C-alpha positions as a Markdown table, in Angstrom:
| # | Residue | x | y | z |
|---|---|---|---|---|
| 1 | Unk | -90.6 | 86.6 | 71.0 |
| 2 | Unk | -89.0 | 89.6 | 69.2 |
| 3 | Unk | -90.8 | 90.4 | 65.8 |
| 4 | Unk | -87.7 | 91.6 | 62.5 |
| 5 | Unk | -88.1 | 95.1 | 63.0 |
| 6 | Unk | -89.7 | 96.9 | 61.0 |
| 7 | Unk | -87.5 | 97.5 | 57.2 |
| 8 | Unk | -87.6 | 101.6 | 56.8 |
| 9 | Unk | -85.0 | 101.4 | 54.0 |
| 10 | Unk | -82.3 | 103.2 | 56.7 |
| 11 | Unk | -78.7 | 101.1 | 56.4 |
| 12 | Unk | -77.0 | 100.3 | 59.6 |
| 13 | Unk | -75.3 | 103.0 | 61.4 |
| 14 | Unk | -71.6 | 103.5 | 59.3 |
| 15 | Unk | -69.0 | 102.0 | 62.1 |
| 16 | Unk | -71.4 | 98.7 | 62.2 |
| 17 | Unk | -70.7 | 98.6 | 58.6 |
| 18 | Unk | -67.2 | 99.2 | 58.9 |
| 19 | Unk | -66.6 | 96.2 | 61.3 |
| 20 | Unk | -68.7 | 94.0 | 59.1 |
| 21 | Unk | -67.7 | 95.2 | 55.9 |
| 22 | Unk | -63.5 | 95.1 | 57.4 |
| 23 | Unk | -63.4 | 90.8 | 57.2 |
| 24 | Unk | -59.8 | 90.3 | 56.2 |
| 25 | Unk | -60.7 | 86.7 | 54.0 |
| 26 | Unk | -63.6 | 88.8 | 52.2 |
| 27 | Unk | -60.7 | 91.6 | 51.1 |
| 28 | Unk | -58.5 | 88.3 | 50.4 |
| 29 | Unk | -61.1 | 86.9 | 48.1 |
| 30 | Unk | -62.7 | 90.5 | 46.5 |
| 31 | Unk | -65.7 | 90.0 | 48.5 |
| 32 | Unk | -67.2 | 93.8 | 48.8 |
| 33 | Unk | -69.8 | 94.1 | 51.0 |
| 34 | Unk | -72.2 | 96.7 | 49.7 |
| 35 | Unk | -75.2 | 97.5 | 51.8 |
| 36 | Unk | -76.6 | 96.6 | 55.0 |
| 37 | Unk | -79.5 | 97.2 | 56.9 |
| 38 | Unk | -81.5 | 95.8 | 59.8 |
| 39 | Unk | -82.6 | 92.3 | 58.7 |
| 40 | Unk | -80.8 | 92.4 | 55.0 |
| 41 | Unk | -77.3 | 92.8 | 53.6 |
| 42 | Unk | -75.9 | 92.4 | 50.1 |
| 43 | Unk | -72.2 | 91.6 | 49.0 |
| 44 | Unk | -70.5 | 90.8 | 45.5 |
| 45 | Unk | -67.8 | 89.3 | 44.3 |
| 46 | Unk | -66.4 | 88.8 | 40.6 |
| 47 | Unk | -64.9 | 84.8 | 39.5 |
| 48 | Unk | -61.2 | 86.0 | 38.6 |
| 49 | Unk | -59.4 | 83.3 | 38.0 |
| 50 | Unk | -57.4 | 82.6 | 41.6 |
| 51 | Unk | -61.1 | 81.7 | 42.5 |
| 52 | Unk | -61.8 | 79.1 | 39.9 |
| 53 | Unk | -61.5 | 75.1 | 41.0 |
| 54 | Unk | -60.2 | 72.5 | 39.1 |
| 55 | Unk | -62.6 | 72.3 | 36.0 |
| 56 | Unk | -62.8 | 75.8 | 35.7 |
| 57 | Unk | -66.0 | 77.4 | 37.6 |
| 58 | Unk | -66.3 | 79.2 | 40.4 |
| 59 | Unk | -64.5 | 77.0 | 43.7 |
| 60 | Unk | -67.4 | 76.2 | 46.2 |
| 61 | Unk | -65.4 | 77.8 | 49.0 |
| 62 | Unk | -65.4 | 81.3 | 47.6 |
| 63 | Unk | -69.1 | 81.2 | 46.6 |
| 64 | Unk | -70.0 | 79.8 | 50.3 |
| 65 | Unk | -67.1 | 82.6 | 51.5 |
| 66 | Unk | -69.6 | 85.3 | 49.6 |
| 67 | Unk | -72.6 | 83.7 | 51.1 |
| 68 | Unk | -71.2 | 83.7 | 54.9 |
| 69 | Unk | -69.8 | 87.4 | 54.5 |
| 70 | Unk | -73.5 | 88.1 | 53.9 |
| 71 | Unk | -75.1 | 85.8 | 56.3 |
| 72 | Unk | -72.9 | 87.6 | 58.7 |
| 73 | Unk | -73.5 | 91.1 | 58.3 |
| 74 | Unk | -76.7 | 90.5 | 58.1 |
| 75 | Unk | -77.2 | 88.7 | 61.3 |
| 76 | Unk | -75.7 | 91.1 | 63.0 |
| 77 | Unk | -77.3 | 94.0 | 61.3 |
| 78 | Unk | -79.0 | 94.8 | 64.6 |
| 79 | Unk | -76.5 | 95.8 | 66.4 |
| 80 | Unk | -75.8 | 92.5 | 68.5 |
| 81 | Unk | -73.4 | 90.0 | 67.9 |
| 82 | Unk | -74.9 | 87.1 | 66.2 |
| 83 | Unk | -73.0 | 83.6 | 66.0 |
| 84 | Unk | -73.7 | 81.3 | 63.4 |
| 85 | Unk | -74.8 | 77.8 | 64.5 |
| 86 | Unk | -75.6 | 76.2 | 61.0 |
| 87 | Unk | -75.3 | 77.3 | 57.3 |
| 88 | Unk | -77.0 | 75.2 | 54.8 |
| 89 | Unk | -76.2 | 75.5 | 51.4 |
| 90 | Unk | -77.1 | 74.0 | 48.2 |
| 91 | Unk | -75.0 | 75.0 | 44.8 |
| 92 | Unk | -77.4 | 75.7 | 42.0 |
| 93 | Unk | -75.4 | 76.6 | 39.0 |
| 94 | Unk | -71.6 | 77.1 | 38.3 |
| 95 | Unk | -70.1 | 80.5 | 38.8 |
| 96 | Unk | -68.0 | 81.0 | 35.4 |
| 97 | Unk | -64.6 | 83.1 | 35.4 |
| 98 | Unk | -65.6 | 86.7 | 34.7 |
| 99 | Unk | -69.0 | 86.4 | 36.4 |
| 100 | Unk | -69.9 | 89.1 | 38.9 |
| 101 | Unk | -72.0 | 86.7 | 41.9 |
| 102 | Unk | -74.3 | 88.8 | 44.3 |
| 103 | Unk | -75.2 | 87.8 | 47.1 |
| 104 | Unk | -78.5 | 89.1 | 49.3 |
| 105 | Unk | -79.3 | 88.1 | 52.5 |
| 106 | Unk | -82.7 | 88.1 | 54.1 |
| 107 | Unk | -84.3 | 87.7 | 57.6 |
| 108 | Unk | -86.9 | 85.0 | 57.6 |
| 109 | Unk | -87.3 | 84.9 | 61.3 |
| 110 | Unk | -86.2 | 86.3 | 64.5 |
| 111 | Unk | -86.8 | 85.6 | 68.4 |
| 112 | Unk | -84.8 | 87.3 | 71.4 |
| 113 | Unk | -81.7 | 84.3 | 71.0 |
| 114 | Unk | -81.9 | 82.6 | 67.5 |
| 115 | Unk | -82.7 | 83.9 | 64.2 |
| 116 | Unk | -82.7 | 82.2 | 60.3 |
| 117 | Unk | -81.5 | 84.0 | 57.5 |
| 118 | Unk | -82.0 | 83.3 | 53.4 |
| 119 | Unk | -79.1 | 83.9 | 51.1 |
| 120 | Unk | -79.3 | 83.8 | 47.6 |
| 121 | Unk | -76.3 | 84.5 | 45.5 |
| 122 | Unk | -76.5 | 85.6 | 41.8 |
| 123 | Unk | -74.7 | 85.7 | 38.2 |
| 124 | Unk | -75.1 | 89.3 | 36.2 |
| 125 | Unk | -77.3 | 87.0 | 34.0 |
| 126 | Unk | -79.7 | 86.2 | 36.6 |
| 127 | Unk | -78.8 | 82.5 | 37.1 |
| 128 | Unk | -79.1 | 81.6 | 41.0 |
| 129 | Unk | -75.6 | 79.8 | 41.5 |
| 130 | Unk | -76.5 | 79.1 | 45.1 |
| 131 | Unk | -78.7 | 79.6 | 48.1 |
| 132 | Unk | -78.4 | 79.0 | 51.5 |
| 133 | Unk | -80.8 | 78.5 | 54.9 |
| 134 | Unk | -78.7 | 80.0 | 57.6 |
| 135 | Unk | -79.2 | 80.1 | 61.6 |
| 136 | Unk | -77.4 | 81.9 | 64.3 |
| 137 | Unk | -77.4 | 82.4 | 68.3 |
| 138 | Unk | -78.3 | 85.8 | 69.1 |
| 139 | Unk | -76.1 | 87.7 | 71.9 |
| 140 | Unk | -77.2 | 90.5 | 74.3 |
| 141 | Unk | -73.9 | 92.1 | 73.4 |
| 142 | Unk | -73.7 | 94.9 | 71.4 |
| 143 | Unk | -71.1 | 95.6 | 68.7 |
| 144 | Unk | -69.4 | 98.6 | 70.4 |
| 145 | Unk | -68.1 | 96.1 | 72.9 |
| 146 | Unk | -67.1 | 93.5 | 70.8 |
């Protein structure tokens, strides 16, 4: 089993985060991906109002969107493609029109073919809207082939 490797602060190399940071629904939705590196990545997003539901909060599909562009970049921030088998998330707190949500993704655990991943997203004040326990199937195939 294949320990996380070890976190020296260095992001992923740029054309990784190019791919990962080019997802055509996070441009849709004003998702920016911001940083990644090996076993972490962090995305945000502000609540404009095309992203508000019904009653007026944040819509559960754009705050889950923010938490999967995260759990994917960083579960393929080593260079392999990573596909996700199960993303389980729990909404904490509404996401209010104006708010600026941020999202960080963390590696909890990783072997040679599956890996699990903590997301937390974030208001500006703090409040954690939602978190997520995410797990993917690890490939032997790097990015530059994908």
């Amino acid at each position: 089993m294949a320990d996380p490797a070890p976190d020296d602060g260095a992001d992923v190399d740029p054309a990784l985060f190019a791919r990962l940071a080019a997802d055509p629904l996070a441009g849709h939705l004003g998702i920016v991906l911001e940083q990644v590196r090996p076993g972490y990545a962090r995305a945000a997003m502000t609540v404009t109002p095309h992203l508000l539901n019904a009653v007026g909060s944040a819509h559960g599909g754009a705050t889950m969107a923010l938490l999967d562009v995260v759990h994917a970049a960083v579960s393929n921030s080593h260079g392999t493609v990573a596909v996700a088998q199960d993303v389980h998330t729990e909404f904490l707190a509404p996401g209010r029109p104006g708010d600026r949500l941020v999202a960080e993704g963390r590696e909890v655990h990783r072997s040679s073919r599956t890996a699990v991943y903590r997301i937390d997203a974030r208001a500006q004040d703090g409040r954690l809207v939602a978190t997520a326990l995410a797990r993917v199937f690890r490939t032997d195939r790097p990015w530059e082939t994908a």
